[in-house]
């Protein structure tokens, strides 16, 4: 190594560090994938704890027993989530046929416009029937697989809810636990890193929920004013899609524009596009700075890369978890930079 120039040795050292970190991350991801039925409820419970923490702390400040406060918080989240799911599902059931019919009309209009250059919907339908006939023998196994996935999802949801209860009830013991497992004299640093990461996730979850609700209400009102069919269902999709930054808003907005184009014409579609863009401008320039000003701010490129990586690892669930986990990592990095600032350049050298 002494024969190599100093820049080459530094480059080799950095390459070794990058490979080591990449190997550790890869092994960690593989282990999480292997134990996903245990890891997923823990991550969801942490997100739920971050979102419900303020309500729990208010109950504790009101002299409510910690176990009772945690139980009431879990009951409240079950009621709120159950009600939200019911509203979303009911809206999609009531307006789903209208949305699908409008999208079919839009596709038919595109096919008619392009003529022979476009793909015939009749050909697509016949090909779909051929595929269903060819692979119809696997229907039973697919049903069994679907039932298994639903059962696994319900079990993970119940486990996540129980973990939320315990995380909330024993949250006051977290600092002592972290200090107990921290090696050597690093207890203060590890606790500060964990606290900063959790605060970043907490701020992200609260801010995203408020912004999603405002976006959904604004777009739903705009669609109702423009008499676009399926407005409640499209608004529900906007609310759910807001938890996947950028990509969710793009998909839900594109669906709203397509439905308006098919059912109400080009002019109304332009108005819907204007409403969607206005809501996005409101979110980017007013809501996010005002609501998430105290949380970790991440560059859009970092968010997009995180979403892509999460989708490649765990599909839709990975897309939902990618941004909060990235926010936590960003919080840890900010805490380390605050605790260990770079040494200032010596002015005597100049």
mmCIF file of N, CA, C and O in Angstrom, residues 104-167:
data_model
loop_
_atom_site.group_PDB
_atom_site.id
_atom_site.type_symbol
_atom_site.label_atom_id
_atom_site.label_comp_id
_atom_site.label_asym_id
_atom_site.label_seq_id
_atom_site.Cartn_x
_atom_site.Cartn_y
_atom_site.Cartn_z
ATOM 1 N N UNK A 104 -62.913 3.736 -19.539
ATOM 2 C CA UNK A 104 -63.123 2.950 -20.763
ATOM 3 C C UNK A 104 -63.492 3.866 -21.932
ATOM 4 O O UNK A 104 -63.007 3.672 -23.054
ATOM 5 N N UNK A 105 -64.345 4.849 -21.660
ATOM 6 C CA UNK A 105 -64.704 5.794 -22.716
ATOM 7 C C UNK A 105 -63.483 6.571 -23.197
ATOM 8 O O UNK A 105 -63.323 6.827 -24.401
ATOM 9 N N UNK A 106 -62.618 6.950 -22.242
ATOM 10 C CA UNK A 106 -61.401 7.668 -22.635
ATOM 11 C C UNK A 106 -60.505 6.791 -23.492
ATOM 12 O O UNK A 106 -59.947 7.239 -24.507
ATOM 13 N N UNK A 107 -60.345 5.522 -23.098
ATOM 14 C CA UNK A 107 -59.516 4.608 -23.886
ATOM 15 C C UNK A 107 -60.112 4.379 -25.271
ATOM 16 O O UNK A 107 -59.387 4.327 -26.280
ATOM 17 N N UNK A 108 -61.450 4.281 -25.332
ATOM 18 C CA UNK A 108 -62.100 4.095 -26.624
ATOM 19 C C UNK A 108 -61.905 5.321 -27.509
ATOM 20 O O UNK A 108 -61.675 5.202 -28.723
ATOM 21 N N UNK A 109 -61.968 6.514 -26.867
ATOM 22 C CA UNK A 109 -61.745 7.725 -27.641
ATOM 23 C C UNK A 109 -60.333 7.805 -28.190
ATOM 24 O O UNK A 109 -60.120 8.224 -29.331
ATOM 25 N N UNK A 110 -59.340 7.382 -27.405
ATOM 26 C CA UNK A 110 -57.965 7.364 -27.887
ATOM 27 C C UNK A 110 -57.814 6.387 -29.038
ATOM 28 O O UNK A 110 -57.165 6.667 -30.057
ATOM 29 N N UNK A 111 -58.431 5.192 -28.881
ATOM 30 C CA UNK A 111 -58.339 4.191 -29.954
ATOM 31 C C UNK A 111 -59.017 4.692 -31.230
ATOM 32 O O UNK A 111 -58.494 4.495 -32.333
ATOM 33 N N UNK A 112 -60.167 5.338 -31.109
ATOM 34 C CA UNK A 112 -60.852 5.864 -32.291
ATOM 35 C C UNK A 112 -60.054 6.993 -32.947
ATOM 36 O O UNK A 112 -60.048 7.135 -34.171
ATOM 37 N N UNK A 113 -59.398 7.790 -32.105
ATOM 38 C CA UNK A 113 -58.638 8.921 -32.648
ATOM 39 C C UNK A 113 -57.442 8.448 -33.458
ATOM 40 O O UNK A 113 -57.166 8.963 -34.545
ATOM 41 N N UNK A 114 -56.728 7.428 -32.952
ATOM 42 C CA UNK A 114 -55.536 6.951 -33.644
ATOM 43 C C UNK A 114 -55.856 5.929 -34.732
ATOM 44 O O UNK A 114 -54.985 5.595 -35.539
ATOM 45 N N UNK A 115 -57.063 5.423 -34.731
ATOM 46 C CA UNK A 115 -57.484 4.516 -35.792
ATOM 47 C C UNK A 115 -56.666 3.243 -35.806
ATOM 48 O O UNK A 115 -56.500 2.563 -34.797
ATOM 49 N N UNK A 116 -56.126 2.905 -36.986
ATOM 50 C CA UNK A 116 -55.388 1.651 -37.151
ATOM 51 C C UNK A 116 -54.115 1.653 -36.332
ATOM 52 O O UNK A 116 -53.584 0.602 -35.979
ATOM 53 N N UNK A 117 -53.567 2.852 -36.035
ATOM 54 C CA UNK A 117 -52.327 2.899 -35.263
ATOM 55 C C UNK A 117 -52.558 2.550 -33.810
ATOM 56 O O UNK A 117 -51.633 2.196 -33.097
ATOM 57 N N UNK A 118 -53.799 2.668 -33.331
ATOM 58 C CA UNK A 118 -54.081 2.361 -31.940
ATOM 59 C C UNK A 118 -54.401 0.891 -31.774
ATOM 60 O O UNK A 118 -54.564 0.132 -32.729
ATOM 61 N N UNK A 119 -54.497 0.471 -30.530
ATOM 62 C CA UNK A 119 -54.824 -0.910 -30.202
ATOM 63 C C UNK A 119 -56.315 -1.021 -29.974
ATOM 64 O O UNK A 119 -56.882 -0.268 -29.194
ATOM 65 N N UNK A 120 -56.961 -1.947 -30.654
ATOM 66 C CA UNK A 120 -58.401 -2.123 -30.539
ATOM 67 C C UNK A 120 -58.760 -2.691 -29.177
ATOM 68 O O UNK A 120 -58.147 -3.636 -28.694
ATOM 69 N N UNK A 121 -59.782 -2.101 -28.563
ATOM 70 C CA UNK A 121 -60.231 -2.626 -27.278
ATOM 71 C C UNK A 121 -60.850 -4.004 -27.426
ATOM 72 O O UNK A 121 -60.759 -4.835 -26.525
ATOM 73 N N UNK A 122 -61.461 -4.262 -28.605
ATOM 74 C CA UNK A 122 -62.014 -5.601 -28.821
ATOM 75 C C UNK A 122 -60.910 -6.650 -28.839
ATOM 76 O O UNK A 122 -61.061 -7.762 -28.312
ATOM 77 N N UNK A 123 -59.763 -6.305 -29.471
ATOM 78 C CA UNK A 123 -58.635 -7.232 -29.472
ATOM 79 C C UNK A 123 -58.121 -7.468 -28.057
ATOM 80 O O UNK A 123 -57.791 -8.595 -27.680
ATOM 81 N N UNK A 124 -58.063 -6.384 -27.278
ATOM 82 C CA UNK A 124 -57.609 -6.551 -25.903
ATOM 83 C C UNK A 124 -58.566 -7.443 -25.118
ATOM 84 O O UNK A 124 -58.147 -8.295 -24.331
ATOM 85 N N UNK A 125 -59.871 -7.258 -25.344
ATOM 86 C CA UNK A 125 -60.845 -8.070 -24.629
ATOM 87 C C UNK A 125 -60.738 -9.545 -25.015
ATOM 88 O O UNK A 125 -60.770 -10.438 -24.165
ATOM 89 N N UNK A 126 -60.604 -9.799 -26.343
ATOM 90 C CA UNK A 126 -60.484 -11.188 -26.780
ATOM 91 C C UNK A 126 -59.203 -11.829 -26.265
ATOM 92 O O UNK A 126 -59.195 -12.996 -25.860
ATOM 93 N N UNK A 127 -58.109 -11.061 -26.262
ATOM 94 C CA UNK A 127 -56.861 -11.598 -25.721
ATOM 95 C C UNK A 127 -56.988 -11.886 -24.236
ATOM 96 O O UNK A 127 -56.441 -12.883 -23.733
ATOM 97 N N UNK A 128 -57.693 -11.007 -23.525
ATOM 98 C CA UNK A 128 -57.894 -11.250 -22.098
ATOM 99 C C UNK A 128 -58.700 -12.522 -21.866
ATOM 100 O O UNK A 128 -58.403 -13.312 -20.966
ATOM 101 N N UNK A 129 -59.732 -12.737 -22.708
ATOM 102 C CA UNK A 129 -60.520 -13.962 -22.566
ATOM 103 C C UNK A 129 -59.672 -15.199 -22.851
ATOM 104 O O UNK A 129 -59.788 -16.222 -22.163
ATOM 105 N N UNK A 130 -58.805 -15.117 -23.855
ATOM 106 C CA UNK A 130 -57.927 -16.256 -24.152
ATOM 107 C C UNK A 130 -56.998 -16.552 -22.982
ATOM 108 O O UNK A 130 -56.773 -17.721 -22.630
ATOM 109 N N UNK A 131 -56.471 -15.490 -22.385
ATOM 110 C CA UNK A 131 -55.588 -15.696 -21.251
ATOM 111 C C UNK A 131 -56.330 -16.305 -20.069
ATOM 112 O O UNK A 131 -55.820 -17.201 -19.391
ATOM 113 N N UNK A 132 -57.555 -15.815 -19.817
ATOM 114 C CA UNK A 132 -58.336 -16.381 -18.730
ATOM 115 C C UNK A 132 -58.650 -17.850 -18.971
ATOM 116 O O UNK A 132 -58.613 -18.677 -18.053
ATOM 117 N N UNK A 133 -58.953 -18.194 -20.235
ATOM 118 C CA UNK A 133 -59.234 -19.591 -20.553
ATOM 119 C C UNK A 133 -57.992 -20.454 -20.395
ATOM 120 O O UNK A 133 -58.041 -21.576 -19.873
ATOM 121 N N UNK A 134 -56.839 -19.918 -20.842
ATOM 122 C CA UNK A 134 -55.609 -20.700 -20.805
ATOM 123 C C UNK A 134 -55.154 -20.959 -19.374
ATOM 124 O O UNK A 134 -54.677 -22.044 -19.046
ATOM 125 N N UNK A 135 -55.287 -19.920 -18.535
ATOM 126 C CA UNK A 135 -54.793 -20.052 -17.168
ATOM 127 C C UNK A 135 -55.920 -20.247 -16.153
ATOM 128 O O UNK A 135 -55.719 -20.043 -14.966
ATOM 129 N N UNK A 136 -57.062 -20.643 -16.622
ATOM 130 C CA UNK A 136 -58.180 -20.836 -15.715
ATOM 131 C C UNK A 136 -57.977 -21.965 -14.735
ATOM 132 O O UNK A 136 -58.570 -21.980 -13.666
ATOM 133 N N UNK A 137 -57.106 -22.930 -15.077
ATOM 134 C CA UNK A 137 -56.867 -24.051 -14.176
ATOM 135 C C UNK A 137 -56.191 -23.660 -12.889
ATOM 136 O O UNK A 137 -56.229 -24.410 -11.910
ATOM 137 N N UNK A 138 -55.543 -22.500 -12.873
ATOM 138 C CA UNK A 138 -54.839 -22.066 -11.664
ATOM 139 C C UNK A 138 -55.705 -21.174 -10.781
ATOM 140 O O UNK A 138 -55.205 -20.600 -9.809
ATOM 141 N N UNK A 139 -56.980 -21.061 -11.105
ATOM 142 C CA UNK A 139 -57.848 -20.145 -10.348
ATOM 143 C C UNK A 139 -57.958 -20.576 -8.890
ATOM 144 O O UNK A 139 -57.916 -19.748 -7.977
ATOM 145 N N UNK A 140 -58.107 -21.892 -8.666
ATOM 146 C CA UNK A 140 -58.267 -22.363 -7.285
ATOM 147 C C UNK A 140 -57.045 -22.038 -6.435
ATOM 148 O O UNK A 140 -57.166 -21.551 -5.303
ATOM 149 N N UNK A 141 -55.866 -22.295 -6.983
ATOM 150 C CA UNK A 141 -54.651 -21.998 -6.228
ATOM 151 C C UNK A 141 -54.501 -20.505 -5.984
ATOM 152 O O UNK A 141 -54.025 -20.077 -4.922
ATOM 153 N N UNK A 142 -54.925 -19.688 -6.957
ATOM 154 C CA UNK A 142 -54.856 -18.241 -6.755
ATOM 155 C C UNK A 142 -55.800 -17.787 -5.646
ATOM 156 O O UNK A 142 -55.468 -16.897 -4.859
ATOM 157 N N UNK A 143 -56.994 -18.389 -5.598
ATOM 158 C CA UNK A 143 -57.931 -18.048 -4.530
ATOM 159 C C UNK A 143 -57.352 -18.413 -3.171
ATOM 160 O O UNK A 143 -57.413 -17.639 -2.205
ATOM 161 N N UNK A 144 -56.766 -19.612 -3.095
ATOM 162 C CA UNK A 144 -56.161 -20.042 -1.829
ATOM 163 C C UNK A 144 -55.024 -19.098 -1.434
ATOM 164 O O UNK A 144 -54.881 -18.704 -0.278
ATOM 165 N N UNK A 145 -54.212 -18.726 -2.417
ATOM 166 C CA UNK A 145 -53.120 -17.801 -2.141
ATOM 167 C C UNK A 145 -53.654 -16.451 -1.675
ATOM 168 O O UNK A 145 -53.109 -15.840 -0.738
ATOM 169 N N UNK A 146 -54.726 -15.986 -2.315
ATOM 170 C CA UNK A 146 -55.313 -14.720 -1.902
ATOM 171 C C UNK A 146 -55.856 -14.769 -0.481
ATOM 172 O O UNK A 146 -55.666 -13.833 0.300
ATOM 173 N N UNK A 147 -56.531 -15.867 -0.133
ATOM 174 C CA UNK A 147 -57.037 -16.021 1.228
ATOM 175 C C UNK A 147 -55.890 -16.033 2.228
ATOM 176 O O UNK A 147 -55.962 -15.441 3.312
ATOM 177 N N UNK A 148 -54.796 -16.703 1.865
ATOM 178 C CA UNK A 148 -53.631 -16.736 2.748
ATOM 179 C C UNK A 148 -53.048 -15.352 2.954
ATOM 180 O O UNK A 148 -52.681 -14.975 4.077
ATOM 181 N N UNK A 149 -52.972 -14.569 1.883
ATOM 182 C CA UNK A 149 -52.431 -13.204 2.003
ATOM 183 C C UNK A 149 -53.338 -12.346 2.874
ATOM 184 O O UNK A 149 -52.855 -11.576 3.714
ATOM 185 N N UNK A 150 -54.659 -12.484 2.692
ATOM 186 C CA UNK A 150 -55.589 -11.707 3.511
ATOM 187 C C UNK A 150 -55.453 -12.081 4.980
ATOM 188 O O UNK A 150 -55.413 -11.213 5.865
ATOM 189 N N UNK A 151 -55.363 -13.389 5.250
ATOM 190 C CA UNK A 151 -55.192 -13.826 6.634
ATOM 191 C C UNK A 151 -53.899 -13.319 7.239
ATOM 192 O O UNK A 151 -53.868 -12.868 8.392
ATOM 193 N N UNK A 152 -52.817 -13.367 6.459
ATOM 194 C CA UNK A 152 -51.535 -12.847 6.944
ATOM 195 C C UNK A 152 -51.602 -11.355 7.201
ATOM 196 O O UNK A 152 -51.060 -10.858 8.205
ATOM 197 N N UNK A 153 -52.292 -10.617 6.325
ATOM 198 C CA UNK A 153 -52.415 -9.172 6.509
ATOM 199 C C UNK A 153 -53.213 -8.843 7.764
ATOM 200 O O UNK A 153 -52.851 -7.929 8.522
ATOM 201 N N UNK A 154 -54.293 -9.586 8.003
ATOM 202 C CA UNK A 154 -55.090 -9.345 9.208
ATOM 203 C C UNK A 154 -54.269 -9.639 10.463
ATOM 204 O O UNK A 154 -54.304 -8.867 11.443
ATOM 205 N N UNK A 155 -53.512 -10.742 10.433
ATOM 206 C CA UNK A 155 -52.680 -11.083 11.595
ATOM 207 C C UNK A 155 -51.636 -10.001 11.857
ATOM 208 O O UNK A 155 -51.405 -9.612 13.009
ATOM 209 N N UNK A 156 -51.005 -9.481 10.795
ATOM 210 C CA UNK A 156 -50.009 -8.429 10.980
ATOM 211 C C UNK A 156 -50.654 -7.143 11.488
ATOM 212 O O UNK A 156 -50.060 -6.427 12.300
ATOM 213 N N UNK A 157 -51.880 -6.838 11.016
ATOM 214 C CA UNK A 157 -52.563 -5.634 11.485
ATOM 215 C C UNK A 157 -52.897 -5.733 12.969
ATOM 216 O O UNK A 157 -52.723 -4.767 13.730
ATOM 217 N N UNK A 158 -53.364 -6.902 13.406
ATOM 218 C CA UNK A 158 -53.675 -7.097 14.831
ATOM 219 C C UNK A 158 -52.412 -6.994 15.663
ATOM 220 O O UNK A 158 -52.389 -6.348 16.729
ATOM 221 N N UNK A 159 -51.326 -7.625 15.195
ATOM 222 C CA UNK A 159 -50.057 -7.544 15.919
ATOM 223 C C UNK A 159 -49.554 -6.104 15.985
ATOM 224 O O UNK A 159 -49.055 -5.652 17.031
ATOM 225 N N UNK A 160 -49.680 -5.360 14.885
ATOM 226 C CA UNK A 160 -49.254 -3.958 14.883
ATOM 227 C C UNK A 160 -50.060 -3.135 15.883
ATOM 228 O O UNK A 160 -49.506 -2.279 16.588
ATOM 229 N N UNK A 161 -51.369 -3.392 15.983
ATOM 230 C CA UNK A 161 -52.207 -2.657 16.937
ATOM 231 C C UNK A 161 -51.785 -2.967 18.373
ATOM 232 O O UNK A 161 -51.695 -2.058 19.218
ATOM 233 N N UNK A 162 -51.510 -4.235 18.662
ATOM 234 C CA UNK A 162 -51.040 -4.595 20.008
ATOM 235 C C UNK A 162 -49.701 -3.935 20.317
ATOM 236 O O UNK A 162 -49.464 -3.464 21.437
ATOM 237 N N UNK A 163 -48.821 -3.904 19.331
ATOM 238 C CA UNK A 163 -47.528 -3.262 19.541
ATOM 239 C C UNK A 163 -47.680 -1.767 19.763
ATOM 240 O O UNK A 163 -46.935 -1.174 20.556
ATOM 241 N N UNK A 164 -48.617 -1.138 19.073
ATOM 242 C CA UNK A 164 -48.878 0.284 19.309
ATOM 243 C C UNK A 164 -49.270 0.505 20.765
ATOM 244 O O UNK A 164 -48.806 1.460 21.419
ATOM 245 N N UNK A 165 -50.118 -0.361 21.302
ATOM 246 C CA UNK A 165 -50.522 -0.246 22.710
ATOM 247 C C UNK A 165 -49.315 -0.311 23.631
ATOM 248 O O UNK A 165 -49.145 0.537 24.526
ATOM 249 N N UNK A 166 -48.451 -1.302 23.439
ATOM 250 C CA UNK A 166 -47.293 -1.449 24.314
ATOM 251 C C UNK A 166 -46.270 -0.334 24.103
ATOM 252 O O UNK A 166 -45.654 0.138 25.064
ATOM 253 N N UNK A 167 -46.082 0.083 22.850
ATOM 254 C CA UNK A 167 -45.142 1.173 22.593
ATOM 255 C C UNK A 167 -45.596 2.453 23.260
ATOM 256 O O UNK A 167 -44.776 3.211 23.814
#
